[in-house]
Short mmCIF file of C-alpha atoms in Angstrom, two decimals:
data_model
loop_
_atom_site.label_atom_id
_atom_site.label_comp_id
_atom_site.label_asym_id
_atom_site.label_seq_id
_atom_site.Cartn_x
_atom_site.Cartn_y
_atom_site.Cartn_z
CA UNK A 1 -73.87 -21.98 -1.54
CA UNK A 2 -72.41 -23.99 -4.44
CA UNK A 3 -71.44 -20.74 -6.16
CA UNK A 4 -69.70 -19.51 -2.98
CA UNK A 5 -67.72 -22.77 -2.63
CA UNK A 6 -66.68 -22.53 -6.28
CA UNK A 7 -65.40 -18.98 -5.77
CA UNK A 8 -63.39 -19.99 -2.66
CA UNK A 9 -61.89 -22.99 -4.49
CA UNK A 10 -60.85 -20.87 -7.47
CA UNK A 11 -59.29 -18.27 -5.13
CA UNK A 12 -57.27 -20.94 -3.26
CA UNK A 13 -55.99 -22.47 -6.51
CA UNK A 14 -55.04 -19.02 -7.82
CA UNK A 15 -53.09 -18.12 -4.61
CA UNK A 16 -51.23 -21.44 -4.74
CA UNK A 17 -50.23 -20.89 -8.36
CA UNK A 18 -49.10 -17.29 -7.64
CA UNK A 19 -46.97 -18.53 -4.75
CA UNK A 20 -45.30 -21.15 -6.96
CA UNK A 21 -44.76 -18.59 -9.70
CA UNK A 22 -43.25 -16.18 -7.20
CA UNK A 23 -40.79 -18.80 -6.01
CA UNK A 24 -39.78 -19.67 -9.55
CA UNK A 25 -39.13 -16.00 -10.38
CA UNK A 26 -37.22 -15.02 -7.20
CA UNK A 27 -34.97 -18.05 -6.72
CA UNK A 28 -32.69 -17.41 -9.76
CA UNK A 29 -32.34 -13.75 -8.78
CA UNK A 30 -31.30 -14.73 -5.25
CA UNK A 31 -28.74 -17.24 -6.55
CA UNK A 32 -27.30 -14.61 -8.90
CA UNK A 33 -26.97 -12.11 -6.06
CA UNK A 34 -25.10 -14.62 -3.86
CA UNK A 35 -22.80 -15.50 -6.75
CA UNK A 36 -22.04 -11.82 -7.31
CA UNK A 37 -21.15 -11.35 -3.63
CA UNK A 38 -18.68 -14.25 -3.81
CA UNK A 39 -17.07 -12.81 -6.96
CA UNK A 40 -16.58 -9.47 -5.20
CA UNK A 41 -14.84 -11.17 -2.27
CA UNK A 42 -11.59 -11.42 -4.23
CA UNK A 43 -9.56 -8.51 -2.91
CA UNK A 44 -6.19 -9.29 -4.51
CA UNK A 45 -4.43 -6.09 -5.52
CA UNK A 46 -3.22 -2.76 -4.15
CA UNK A 47 -5.38 -0.63 -1.84
CA UNK A 48 -4.85 2.90 -0.56
CA UNK A 49 -6.18 5.31 2.06
CA UNK A 50 -5.01 8.93 2.31
CA UNK A 51 -5.80 11.44 5.04
CA UNK A 52 -5.01 15.15 4.61
CA UNK A 53 -5.32 18.12 6.89
CA UNK A 54 -7.26 21.16 5.68
CA UNK A 55 -5.47 23.36 3.12
CA UNK A 56 -2.54 20.96 2.77
CA UNK A 57 -1.40 18.88 -0.19
CA UNK A 58 0.82 16.69 2.01
CA UNK A 59 -1.05 13.72 3.54
CA UNK A 60 -0.84 13.41 7.30
CA UNK A 61 -1.36 9.67 6.83
CA UNK A 62 -1.09 7.33 3.86
CA UNK A 63 -1.94 3.67 4.34
CA UNK A 64 -1.42 1.19 1.49
CA UNK A 65 -2.06 -2.54 1.55
CA UNK A 66 -1.02 -5.12 -1.05
CA UNK A 67 -3.20 -8.24 -0.81
CA UNK A 68 -2.83 -11.72 -2.30
CA UNK A 69 -5.89 -13.94 -2.02
CA UNK A 70 -6.01 -17.72 -2.39
CA UNK A 71 -9.55 -18.98 -2.02
CA UNK A 72 -10.81 -17.80 1.37
CA UNK A 73 -7.33 -17.00 2.72
CA UNK A 74 -5.35 -13.79 2.27
CA UNK A 75 -1.80 -12.62 2.95
CA UNK A 76 -0.58 -9.08 2.56
CA UNK A 77 1.86 -6.32 3.32
CA UNK A 78 1.02 -2.81 4.46
CA UNK A 79 2.89 0.48 4.44
CA UNK A 80 1.80 3.19 6.86
CA UNK A 81 3.34 6.64 6.43
CA UNK A 82 2.22 8.82 9.35
CA UNK A 83 2.86 12.31 10.74
CA UNK A 84 3.33 13.73 7.21
CA UNK A 85 6.19 11.34 6.51
CA UNK A 86 7.91 11.56 9.92
CA UNK A 87 6.95 7.96 10.81
CA UNK A 88 7.32 5.13 8.28
CA UNK A 89 5.89 1.76 9.27
CA UNK A 90 6.97 0.00 6.07
CA UNK A 91 9.33 -2.61 4.66
CA UNK A 92 11.24 -2.16 1.41
CA UNK A 93 11.50 -5.88 0.73
CA UNK A 94 8.52 -8.16 0.17
CA UNK A 95 7.55 -9.33 3.64
CA UNK A 96 3.92 -10.15 4.35
CA UNK A 97 2.95 -8.86 7.78
CA UNK A 98 -0.74 -9.78 7.75
CA UNK A 99 -2.63 -13.01 7.24
CA UNK A 100 -6.34 -13.71 7.43
CA UNK A 101 -9.29 -15.89 6.47
CA UNK A 102 -12.83 -15.25 5.31
CA UNK A 103 -15.15 -15.75 8.31
CA UNK A 104 -18.84 -14.75 8.26
CA UNK A 105 -18.34 -12.57 5.20
CA UNK A 106 -15.28 -10.69 6.56
CA UNK A 107 -11.54 -11.30 6.37
CA UNK A 108 -10.19 -11.66 9.90
CA UNK A 109 -6.61 -12.35 10.89
CA UNK A 110 -3.38 -11.21 12.55
CA UNK A 111 -0.77 -8.58 11.69
CA UNK A 112 2.37 -7.02 13.11
CA UNK A 113 4.20 -3.71 12.81
CA UNK A 114 7.55 -3.29 11.06
CA UNK A 115 8.64 -1.25 14.07
CA UNK A 116 8.61 -4.31 16.33
CA UNK A 117 8.80 -8.07 16.41
CA UNK A 118 6.73 -10.36 14.21
CA UNK A 119 5.77 -12.14 17.43
CA UNK A 120 3.96 -9.05 18.76
CA UNK A 121 0.80 -9.44 16.74
CA UNK A 122 -2.52 -7.67 16.65
CA UNK A 123 -5.85 -8.60 15.05
CA UNK A 124 -7.49 -6.97 12.03
CA UNK A 125 -10.76 -7.19 10.14
CA UNK A 126 -11.35 -6.35 6.48
CA UNK A 127 -14.91 -6.04 5.16
CA UNK A 128 -15.70 -5.73 1.46
CA UNK A 129 -17.93 -2.80 0.52
CA UNK A 130 -17.74 -3.39 -3.23
CA UNK A 131 -15.18 -4.51 -5.81
CA UNK A 132 -13.20 -1.26 -5.41
CA UNK A 133 -13.74 -0.44 -1.72
CA UNK A 134 -12.80 -2.19 1.52
CA UNK A 135 -12.89 -1.27 5.21
CA UNK A 136 -9.87 -1.87 7.48
CA UNK A 137 -10.37 -2.18 11.23
CA UNK A 138 -7.92 -2.96 14.03
CA UNK A 139 -9.64 -5.28 16.51
CA UNK A 140 -6.63 -5.71 18.79
CA UNK A 141 -3.50 -3.51 18.59
CA UNK A 142 -0.08 -5.20 18.46
CA UNK A 143 2.38 -4.56 21.26
CA UNK A 144 4.69 -1.60 20.85
CA UNK A 145 4.78 1.11 18.19
CA UNK A 146 2.67 0.86 15.03
CA UNK A 147 1.07 3.34 12.62
CA UNK A 148 -1.63 1.44 10.78
CA UNK A 149 -4.93 3.32 11.28
CA UNK A 150 -7.50 1.94 13.70
CA UNK A 151 -10.28 2.32 11.15
CA UNK A 152 -10.28 3.49 7.51
CA UNK A 153 -11.80 2.91 4.09
CA UNK A 154 -9.41 2.00 1.27
CA UNK A 155 -9.88 2.29 -2.48
CA UNK A 156 -8.47 -0.11 -5.03
CA UNK A 157 -5.53 1.29 -7.04
CA UNK A 158 -6.34 0.68 -10.70
CA UNK A 159 -4.64 3.08 -13.08
CA UNK A 160 -0.91 3.49 -13.68
CA UNK A 161 0.59 6.70 -12.33
CA UNK A 162 1.66 9.32 -14.86
CA UNK A 163 4.85 11.31 -14.27
CA UNK A 164 2.98 14.55 -14.87
CA UNK A 165 0.25 13.83 -12.34
CA UNK A 166 1.85 15.23 -9.19
CA UNK A 167 -1.14 14.60 -6.93
CA UNK A 168 -1.10 10.90 -7.73
CA UNK A 169 2.69 10.52 -7.53
CA UNK A 170 3.16 11.91 -4.03
CA UNK A 171 3.77 10.88 -1.36
CA UNK A 172 6.06 8.30 -2.96
CA UNK A 173 7.55 5.60 -0.72
CA UNK A 174 9.85 2.61 -1.06
CA UNK A 175 6.89 0.24 -1.22
CA UNK A 176 4.96 2.18 -3.90
CA UNK A 177 7.29 1.85 -6.87
CA UNK A 178 5.93 -1.12 -8.84
CA UNK A 179 3.15 0.91 -10.48
CA UNK A 180 5.54 3.50 -11.98
CA UNK A 181 6.34 3.45 -15.70
CA UNK A 182 10.11 2.94 -15.51
CA UNK A 183 12.32 3.75 -18.50
CA UNK A 184 15.16 1.34 -19.21
CA UNK A 185 18.30 3.49 -19.28
CA UNK A 186 21.98 3.33 -18.36
CA UNK A 187 22.47 7.09 -18.55
CA UNK A 188 23.46 7.14 -14.89
CA UNK A 189 26.36 4.90 -13.87
CA UNK A 190 25.33 1.81 -11.86
CA UNK A 191 21.62 2.27 -12.66
CA UNK A 192 19.52 0.50 -15.27
CA UNK A 193 16.09 2.20 -14.87
CA UNK A 194 14.93 5.79 -14.44
CA UNK A 195 11.67 7.56 -13.72
CA UNK A 196 11.03 11.26 -14.39
CA UNK A 197 9.47 12.92 -11.36
CA UNK A 198 7.83 16.37 -11.63
CA UNK A 199 10.29 19.27 -11.77
CA UNK A 200 11.16 21.21 -8.65
CA UNK A 201 11.48 24.93 -9.46
CA UNK A 202 14.36 25.10 -11.98
CA UNK A 203 15.58 21.54 -11.48
CA UNK A 204 14.52 18.29 -13.12
CA UNK A 205 14.23 15.40 -10.66
CA UNK A 206 15.06 11.81 -11.64
CA UNK A 207 14.57 8.65 -9.60
CA UNK A 208 17.10 6.00 -10.66
CA UNK A 209 16.94 2.28 -9.87
CA UNK A 210 19.43 -0.58 -9.92
CA UNK A 211 17.78 -3.99 -9.64
CA UNK A 212 20.62 -6.08 -11.06
CA UNK A 213 21.78 -7.23 -7.62
CA UNK A 214 20.04 -9.12 -4.81
CA UNK A 215 19.40 -5.80 -3.08
CA UNK A 216 17.93 -3.12 -5.39
CA UNK A 217 18.88 0.47 -4.56
CA UNK A 218 17.46 3.87 -5.51
CA UNK A 219 18.95 7.35 -5.88
CA UNK A 220 17.47 10.78 -6.56
CA UNK A 221 19.23 13.02 -9.09
CA UNK A 222 18.64 16.72 -9.77
CA UNK A 223 19.49 18.15 -13.20
CA UNK A 224 19.88 21.68 -14.53
CA UNK A 225 18.37 22.98 -17.77
CA UNK A 226 21.21 21.44 -19.82
CA UNK A 227 20.54 18.03 -18.20
CA UNK A 228 23.77 18.16 -16.21
CA UNK A 229 23.65 16.48 -12.79
CA UNK A 230 23.50 19.02 -9.96
CA UNK A 231 23.36 16.65 -7.00
CA UNK A 232 22.33 13.14 -5.94
CA UNK A 233 20.94 11.47 -2.82
CA UNK A 234 20.90 7.71 -2.21
CA UNK A 235 17.54 7.03 -0.57
CA UNK A 236 16.91 3.28 -0.52
CA UNK A 237 19.53 0.56 -0.06
CA UNK A 238 20.99 -2.00 2.33
CA UNK A 239 24.44 -2.20 3.86
CA UNK A 240 26.63 -4.54 5.91
CA UNK A 241 26.67 -8.29 5.39
CA UNK A 242 24.90 -10.57 2.96
CA UNK A 243 21.25 -11.63 2.82
CA UNK A 244 21.95 -14.73 4.91
CA UNK A 245 23.60 -12.72 7.71
CA UNK A 246 21.47 -11.80 10.70
CA UNK A 247 22.56 -8.17 11.08
CA UNK A 248 21.87 -5.70 8.28
CA UNK A 249 20.88 -2.07 7.89
CA UNK A 250 18.00 -0.99 5.66
CA UNK A 251 17.28 2.49 4.29
CA UNK A 252 13.75 3.31 3.11
CA UNK A 253 12.24 6.61 1.97
CA UNK A 254 9.18 8.80 1.56
CA UNK A 255 9.09 11.76 -0.84
CA UNK A 256 6.39 14.41 -0.35
CA UNK A 257 5.04 16.81 -2.98
CA UNK A 258 7.19 19.69 -1.64
CA UNK A 259 10.24 17.43 -2.12
CA UNK A 260 10.96 16.92 1.53
CA UNK A 261 12.59 13.50 1.63
CA UNK A 262 12.57 11.27 4.70
CA UNK A 263 15.19 8.49 4.73
CA UNK A 264 14.63 5.92 7.49
CA UNK A 265 17.37 3.66 8.79
CA UNK A 266 16.44 0.31 10.33
CA UNK A 267 18.43 -2.59 11.73
CA UNK A 268 17.58 -6.25 11.42
CA UNK A 269 17.71 -8.13 14.71
CA UNK A 270 16.62 -11.76 14.90
CA UNK A 271 15.15 -11.29 11.41
CA UNK A 272 12.98 -8.36 12.54
CA UNK A 273 13.42 -4.76 11.43
CA UNK A 274 13.90 -2.22 14.21
CA UNK A 275 13.72 1.50 13.35
CA UNK A 276 16.87 3.42 14.34
CA UNK A 277 16.36 6.95 13.04
CA UNK A 278 14.85 9.21 10.37
CA UNK A 279 16.85 11.74 8.37
CA UNK A 280 15.10 14.53 6.46
CA UNK A 281 16.27 16.39 3.37
CA UNK A 282 14.93 19.06 1.05
CA UNK A 283 15.92 20.37 -2.37
CA UNK A 284 17.37 23.88 -2.32
CA UNK A 285 16.51 26.53 -4.89
CA UNK A 286 19.82 25.66 -6.57
CA UNK A 287 18.92 21.98 -6.85
CA UNK A 288 21.15 20.54 -4.11
CA UNK A 289 19.98 18.20 -1.36
CA UNK A 290 20.10 19.86 2.06
CA UNK A 291 19.75 18.01 5.36
CA UNK A 292 16.98 19.42 7.55
CA UNK A 293 18.01 20.01 11.16
CA UNK A 294 15.84 18.35 13.80
#
C-alpha cells in the first residue's frame, strides 16, 4: 500500500511539473505569434488586382488601391478600370475616397465612387492574408455608378516597372504613374520628364510629363526611326478656371497593351467629379493617333 501511494504521489508531482514546463515553453511562442500578426497589419502601400478574360492580354478589370495607415486607421484612394478600359472610376489628383479602422482584425470603413458624390457612400472591408496579400470586400454598395469589384484579392506592388516589361506596364492609367522611372528631359517643349513606353510596330512611343505647374499634364508622342515626332496626343490635363474655382474639367486616361487609349472627361460640380464622356484612340500603322468611332 505504501509503495502504491508513493507511485501515485510521484506521478502527480511529475504531471504538475510537465504542465508548468509546457506553459513556460508555449507562452513565448504565443506572444511572438501575436506580435507578428500586429506587424503584418500595416498595409500602407500600393495594391493591385487584375482580371483577364481567356486568351486576352488586355485586363477586363484592373483595381488598384493606395493605402496610408496611421496606427489602426487607414485612408486610401482606389482606381477601378473596368470593361477593358471603357469605364474609369479614378481620380487623377490625390483624393482619398476610402477611410477605415481596424475592428476585430479587419479594416472596415466607408468609400465612394468618383462617378458620383462623396456623400453617396458605401461600406468596405479589408482583411489581411499576409504581408503581401489583402482581400477587398464591398459590404454595402454606394448609390449610383461605381466599378470597384464586390470581392477580390489584391497583391502588394513591390518592384519598379521596367520600360521593357510590357506585361507589367499595361494597362497604364493616370493614377499609376508614380512607380515609373521617369527621365528628366526638356527634349519636348513644355515638358520636363519623359518615359519610354514599348514600341508600337515601327513607332517609338514616349509619355511626356510637365509637373512644373499646379496641374501636371501628360502627352503621348510617337517617333519614327530617326526620332522625329510623328504625332502627339494630350491625354491628361485640366482646363477652365483655377484650382479655387468650383467648375473645372478633368481629363484622365488608360492605355492598353494594344495601344488603344481611352481619354475620359469629367466635370467638377460642388467639388465632386462627374464623368461626362470617354473618347477612344488608337495608333495607326503610320504612327498617328486615330479616333475610334463609337
